[in-house]
Short mmCIF file of N, CA and C in Angstrom, two decimals:
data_model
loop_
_atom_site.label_atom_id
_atom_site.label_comp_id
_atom_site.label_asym_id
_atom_site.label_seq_id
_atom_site.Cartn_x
_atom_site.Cartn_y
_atom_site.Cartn_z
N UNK A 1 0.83 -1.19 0.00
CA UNK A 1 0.00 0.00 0.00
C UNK A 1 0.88 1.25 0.00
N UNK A 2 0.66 2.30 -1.02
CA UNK A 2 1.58 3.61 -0.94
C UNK A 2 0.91 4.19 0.26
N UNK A 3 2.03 5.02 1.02
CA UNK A 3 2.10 5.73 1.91
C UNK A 3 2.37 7.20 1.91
N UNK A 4 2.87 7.48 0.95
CA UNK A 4 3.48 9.10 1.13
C UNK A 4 2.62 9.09 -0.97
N UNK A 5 2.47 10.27 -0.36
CA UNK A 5 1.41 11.24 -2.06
C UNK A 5 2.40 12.54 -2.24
N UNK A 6 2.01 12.82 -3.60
CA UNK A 6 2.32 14.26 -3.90
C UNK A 6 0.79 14.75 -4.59
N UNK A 7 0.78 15.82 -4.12
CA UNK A 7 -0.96 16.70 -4.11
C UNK A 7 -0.37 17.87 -5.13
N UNK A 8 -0.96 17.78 -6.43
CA UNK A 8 -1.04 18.81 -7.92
C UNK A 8 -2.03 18.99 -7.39
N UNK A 9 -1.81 20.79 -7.76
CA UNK A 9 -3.33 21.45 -9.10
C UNK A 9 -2.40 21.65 -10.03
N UNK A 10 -2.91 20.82 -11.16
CA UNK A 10 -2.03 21.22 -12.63
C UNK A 10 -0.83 21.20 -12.34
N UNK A 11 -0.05 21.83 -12.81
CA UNK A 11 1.46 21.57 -12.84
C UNK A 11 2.32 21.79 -11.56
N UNK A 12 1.28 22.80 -10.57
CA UNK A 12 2.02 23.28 -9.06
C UNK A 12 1.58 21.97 -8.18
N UNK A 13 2.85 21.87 -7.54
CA UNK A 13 3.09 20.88 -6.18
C UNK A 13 2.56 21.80 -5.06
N UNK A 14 1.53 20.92 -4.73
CA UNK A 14 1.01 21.93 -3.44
C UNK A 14 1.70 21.32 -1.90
N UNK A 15 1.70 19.46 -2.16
CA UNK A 15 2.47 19.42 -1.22
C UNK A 15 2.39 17.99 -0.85
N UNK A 16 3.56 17.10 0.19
CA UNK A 16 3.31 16.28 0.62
C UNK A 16 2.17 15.26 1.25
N UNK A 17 1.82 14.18 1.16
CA UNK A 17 1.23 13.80 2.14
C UNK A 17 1.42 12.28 2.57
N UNK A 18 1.58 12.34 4.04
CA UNK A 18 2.06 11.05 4.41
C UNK A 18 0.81 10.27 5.20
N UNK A 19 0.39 9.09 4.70
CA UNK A 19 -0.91 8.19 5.36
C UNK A 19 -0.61 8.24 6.46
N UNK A 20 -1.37 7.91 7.67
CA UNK A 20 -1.43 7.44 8.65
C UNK A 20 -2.34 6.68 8.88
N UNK A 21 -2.12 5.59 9.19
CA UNK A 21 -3.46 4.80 8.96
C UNK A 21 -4.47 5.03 10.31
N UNK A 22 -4.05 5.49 11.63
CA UNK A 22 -5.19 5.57 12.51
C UNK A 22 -5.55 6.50 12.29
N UNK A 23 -5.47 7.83 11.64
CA UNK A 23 -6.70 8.64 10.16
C UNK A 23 -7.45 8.37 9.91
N UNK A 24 -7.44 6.91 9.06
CA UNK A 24 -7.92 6.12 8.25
C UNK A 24 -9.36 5.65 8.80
N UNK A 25 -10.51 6.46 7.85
CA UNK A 25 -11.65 5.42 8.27
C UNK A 25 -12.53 5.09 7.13
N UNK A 26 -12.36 4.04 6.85
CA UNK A 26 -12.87 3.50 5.35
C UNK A 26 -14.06 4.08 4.70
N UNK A 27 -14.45 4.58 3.84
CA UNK A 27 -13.54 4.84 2.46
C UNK A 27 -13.13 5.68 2.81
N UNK A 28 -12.53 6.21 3.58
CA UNK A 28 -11.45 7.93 3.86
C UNK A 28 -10.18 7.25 4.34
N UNK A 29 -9.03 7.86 3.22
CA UNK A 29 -7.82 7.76 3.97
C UNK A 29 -7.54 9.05 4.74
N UNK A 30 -7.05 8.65 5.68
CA UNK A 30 -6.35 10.56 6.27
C UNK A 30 -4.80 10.70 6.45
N UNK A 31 -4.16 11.63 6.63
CA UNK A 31 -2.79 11.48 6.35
C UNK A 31 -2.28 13.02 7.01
N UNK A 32 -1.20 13.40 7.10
CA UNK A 32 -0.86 14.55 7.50
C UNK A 32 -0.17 14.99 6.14
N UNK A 33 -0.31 16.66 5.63
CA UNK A 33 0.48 17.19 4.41
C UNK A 33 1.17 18.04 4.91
N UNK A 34 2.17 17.94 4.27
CA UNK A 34 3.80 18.66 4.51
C UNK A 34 3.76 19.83 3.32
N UNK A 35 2.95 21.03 3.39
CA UNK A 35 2.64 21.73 2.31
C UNK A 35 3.86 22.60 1.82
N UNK A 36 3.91 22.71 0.50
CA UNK A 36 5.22 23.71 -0.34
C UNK A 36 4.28 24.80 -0.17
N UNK A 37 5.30 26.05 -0.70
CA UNK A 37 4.92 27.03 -0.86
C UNK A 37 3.43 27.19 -1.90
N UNK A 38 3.76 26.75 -2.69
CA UNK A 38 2.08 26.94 -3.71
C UNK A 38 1.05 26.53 -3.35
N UNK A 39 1.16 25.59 -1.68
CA UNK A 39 -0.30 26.09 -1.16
C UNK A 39 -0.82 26.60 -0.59
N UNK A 40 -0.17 27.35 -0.07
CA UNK A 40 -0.29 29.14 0.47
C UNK A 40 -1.69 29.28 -0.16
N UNK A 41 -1.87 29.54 -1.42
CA UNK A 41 -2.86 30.71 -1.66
C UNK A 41 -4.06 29.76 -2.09
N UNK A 42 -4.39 28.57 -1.73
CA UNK A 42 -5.13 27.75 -1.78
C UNK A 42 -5.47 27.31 -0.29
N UNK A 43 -5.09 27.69 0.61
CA UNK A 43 -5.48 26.88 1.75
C UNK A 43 -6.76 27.58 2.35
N UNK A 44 -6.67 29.05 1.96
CA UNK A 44 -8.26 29.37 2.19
C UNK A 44 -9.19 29.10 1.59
N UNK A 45 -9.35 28.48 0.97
CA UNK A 45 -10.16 27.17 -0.30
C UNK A 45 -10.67 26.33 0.20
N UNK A 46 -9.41 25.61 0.38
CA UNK A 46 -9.60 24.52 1.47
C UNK A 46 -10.96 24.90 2.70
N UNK A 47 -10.43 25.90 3.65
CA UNK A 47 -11.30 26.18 5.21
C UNK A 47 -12.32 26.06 4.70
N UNK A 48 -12.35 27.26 3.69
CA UNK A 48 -14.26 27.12 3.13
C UNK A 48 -14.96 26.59 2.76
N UNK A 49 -14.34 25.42 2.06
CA UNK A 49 -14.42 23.90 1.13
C UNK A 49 -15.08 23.48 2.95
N UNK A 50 -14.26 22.79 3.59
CA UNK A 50 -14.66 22.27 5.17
C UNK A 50 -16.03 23.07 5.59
N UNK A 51 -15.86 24.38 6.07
CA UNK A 51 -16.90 25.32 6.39
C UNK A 51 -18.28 25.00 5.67
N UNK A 52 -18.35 24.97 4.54
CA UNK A 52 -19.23 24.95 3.36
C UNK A 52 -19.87 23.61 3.77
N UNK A 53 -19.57 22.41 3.39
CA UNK A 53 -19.60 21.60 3.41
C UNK A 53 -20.13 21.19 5.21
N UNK A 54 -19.64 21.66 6.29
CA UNK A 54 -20.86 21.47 7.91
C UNK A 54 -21.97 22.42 7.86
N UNK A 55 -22.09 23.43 7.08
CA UNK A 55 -23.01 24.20 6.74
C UNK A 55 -24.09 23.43 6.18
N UNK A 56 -23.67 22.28 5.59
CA UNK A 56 -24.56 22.04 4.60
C UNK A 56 -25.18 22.67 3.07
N UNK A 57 -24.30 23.53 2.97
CA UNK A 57 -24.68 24.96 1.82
C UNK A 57 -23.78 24.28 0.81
N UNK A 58 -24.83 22.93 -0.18
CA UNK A 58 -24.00 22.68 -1.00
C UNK A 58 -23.71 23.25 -2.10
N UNK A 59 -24.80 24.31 -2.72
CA UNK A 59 -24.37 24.74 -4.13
C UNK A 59 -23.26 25.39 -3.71
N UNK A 60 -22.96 26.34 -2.67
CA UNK A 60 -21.86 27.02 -2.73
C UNK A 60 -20.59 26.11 -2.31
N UNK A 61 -20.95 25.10 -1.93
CA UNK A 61 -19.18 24.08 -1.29
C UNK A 61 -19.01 23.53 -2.81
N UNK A 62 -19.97 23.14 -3.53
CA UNK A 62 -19.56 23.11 -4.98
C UNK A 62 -18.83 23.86 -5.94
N UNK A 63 -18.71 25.39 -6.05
CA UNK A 63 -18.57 26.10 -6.75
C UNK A 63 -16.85 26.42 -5.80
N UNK A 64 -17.08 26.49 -4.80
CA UNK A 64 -15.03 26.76 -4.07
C UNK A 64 -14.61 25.14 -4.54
N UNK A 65 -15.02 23.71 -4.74
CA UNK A 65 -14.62 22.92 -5.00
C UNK A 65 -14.02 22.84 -6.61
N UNK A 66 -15.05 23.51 -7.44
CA UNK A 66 -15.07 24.16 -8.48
C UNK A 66 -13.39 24.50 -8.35
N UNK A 67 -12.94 25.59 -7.56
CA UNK A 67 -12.10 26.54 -7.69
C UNK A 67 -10.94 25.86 -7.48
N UNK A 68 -11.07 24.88 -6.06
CA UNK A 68 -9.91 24.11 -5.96
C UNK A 68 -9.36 23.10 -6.77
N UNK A 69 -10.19 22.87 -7.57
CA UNK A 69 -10.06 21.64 -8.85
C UNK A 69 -9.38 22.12 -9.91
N UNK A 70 -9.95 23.38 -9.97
CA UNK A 70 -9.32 24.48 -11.52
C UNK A 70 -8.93 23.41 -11.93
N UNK A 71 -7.45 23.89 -12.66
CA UNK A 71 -7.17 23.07 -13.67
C UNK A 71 -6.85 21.64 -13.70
N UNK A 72 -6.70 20.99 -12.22
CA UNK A 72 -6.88 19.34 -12.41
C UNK A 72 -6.01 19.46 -11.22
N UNK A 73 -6.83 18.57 -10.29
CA UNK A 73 -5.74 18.07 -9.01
C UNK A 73 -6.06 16.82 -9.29
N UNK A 74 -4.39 16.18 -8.77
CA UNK A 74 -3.75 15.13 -9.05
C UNK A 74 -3.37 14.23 -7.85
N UNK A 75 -3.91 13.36 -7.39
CA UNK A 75 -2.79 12.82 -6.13
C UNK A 75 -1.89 12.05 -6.87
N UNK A 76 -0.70 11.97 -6.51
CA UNK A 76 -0.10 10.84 -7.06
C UNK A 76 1.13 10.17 -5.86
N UNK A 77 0.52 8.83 -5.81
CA UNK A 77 1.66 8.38 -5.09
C UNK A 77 2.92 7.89 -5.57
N UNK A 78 3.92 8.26 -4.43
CA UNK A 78 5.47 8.58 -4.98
C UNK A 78 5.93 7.11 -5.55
N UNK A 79 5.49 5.83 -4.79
CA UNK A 79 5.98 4.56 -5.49
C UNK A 79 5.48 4.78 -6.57
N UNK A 80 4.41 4.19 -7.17
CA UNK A 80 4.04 3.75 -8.14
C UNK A 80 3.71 4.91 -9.58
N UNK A 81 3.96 6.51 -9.11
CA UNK A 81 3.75 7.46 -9.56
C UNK A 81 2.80 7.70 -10.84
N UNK A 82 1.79 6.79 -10.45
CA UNK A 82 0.33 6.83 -11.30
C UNK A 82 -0.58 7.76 -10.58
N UNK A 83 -0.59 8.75 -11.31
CA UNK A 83 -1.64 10.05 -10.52
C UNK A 83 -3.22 9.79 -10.75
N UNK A 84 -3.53 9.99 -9.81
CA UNK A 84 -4.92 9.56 -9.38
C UNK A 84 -5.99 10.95 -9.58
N UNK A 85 -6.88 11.34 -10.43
CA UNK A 85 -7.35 11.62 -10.60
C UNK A 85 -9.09 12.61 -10.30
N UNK A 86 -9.44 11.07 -9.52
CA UNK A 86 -10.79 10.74 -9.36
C UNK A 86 -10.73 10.32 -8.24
N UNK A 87 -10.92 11.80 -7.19
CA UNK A 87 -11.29 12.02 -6.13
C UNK A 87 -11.51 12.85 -5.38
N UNK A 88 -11.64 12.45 -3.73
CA UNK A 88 -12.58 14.14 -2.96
C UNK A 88 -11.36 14.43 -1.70
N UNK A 89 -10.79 15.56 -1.76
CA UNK A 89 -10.03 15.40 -0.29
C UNK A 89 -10.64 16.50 -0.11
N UNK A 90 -10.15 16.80 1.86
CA UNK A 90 -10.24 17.73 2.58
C UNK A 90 -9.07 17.77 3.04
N UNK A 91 -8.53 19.19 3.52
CA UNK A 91 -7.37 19.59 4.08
C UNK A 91 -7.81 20.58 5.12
N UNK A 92 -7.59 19.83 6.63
CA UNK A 92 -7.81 20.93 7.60
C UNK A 92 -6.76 21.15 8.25
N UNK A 93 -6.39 22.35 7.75
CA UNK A 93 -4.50 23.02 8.96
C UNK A 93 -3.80 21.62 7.98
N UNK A 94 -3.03 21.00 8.71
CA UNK A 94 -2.03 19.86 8.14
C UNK A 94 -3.16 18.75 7.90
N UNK A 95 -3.95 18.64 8.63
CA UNK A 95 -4.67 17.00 8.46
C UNK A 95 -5.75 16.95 6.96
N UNK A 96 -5.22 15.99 6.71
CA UNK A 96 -5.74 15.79 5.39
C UNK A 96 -6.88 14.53 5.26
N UNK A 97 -7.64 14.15 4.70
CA UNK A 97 -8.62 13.08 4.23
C UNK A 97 -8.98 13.31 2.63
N UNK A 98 -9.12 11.67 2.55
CA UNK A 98 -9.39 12.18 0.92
C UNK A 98 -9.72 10.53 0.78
N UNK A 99 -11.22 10.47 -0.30
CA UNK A 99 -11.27 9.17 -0.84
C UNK A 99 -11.41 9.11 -2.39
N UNK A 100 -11.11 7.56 -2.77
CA UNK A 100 -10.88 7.58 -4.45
C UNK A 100 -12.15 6.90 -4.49
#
């Protein structure tokens, strides 16, 4: 099972992420991300993406999901470096979840 990801939008590395499996609650992996600089200006995306989403206010958690997707986020794990496509994460502060 890969353990450590690299998290694209499009061509920018936004940042590490390493599984942890007591995160983990099926179908959600969770993991902690070790973020680069290019996700700076995405991480308030993210809060609101979270925010949006306990609100229950889905047209609008749609449309910032919209934003965070732009041009294509990618997970890809570092073994097998087949980027994954087709899926949903959340990023709160460092803690991450995300299912395929």
């Amino acid at each position: 099972m890969e353990t450590r990801f690299k998290l694209y939008r499009g061509d920018d590395l936004l940042g590490h992420i390493q599984l942890v499996p007591e995160l983990c609650d099926f179908p959600w992996y969770g993991g902690v991300l070790e973020p680069e600089p290019a996700f700076a200006p995405y991480a308030p995306l993210f809060q609101q993406e979270l925010q949006l989403l306990a609100e229950e206010k889905m047209d609008e958690w749609g449309q910032v999901l919209g934003e965070i997707e732009g041009p294509g986020l990618s997970l890809v794990p570092v073994k097998s470096g087949v980027p994954i496509s087709d899926f949903l994460i959340h990023i709160n502060g460092v803690e991450v979840t995300w299912r395929t």
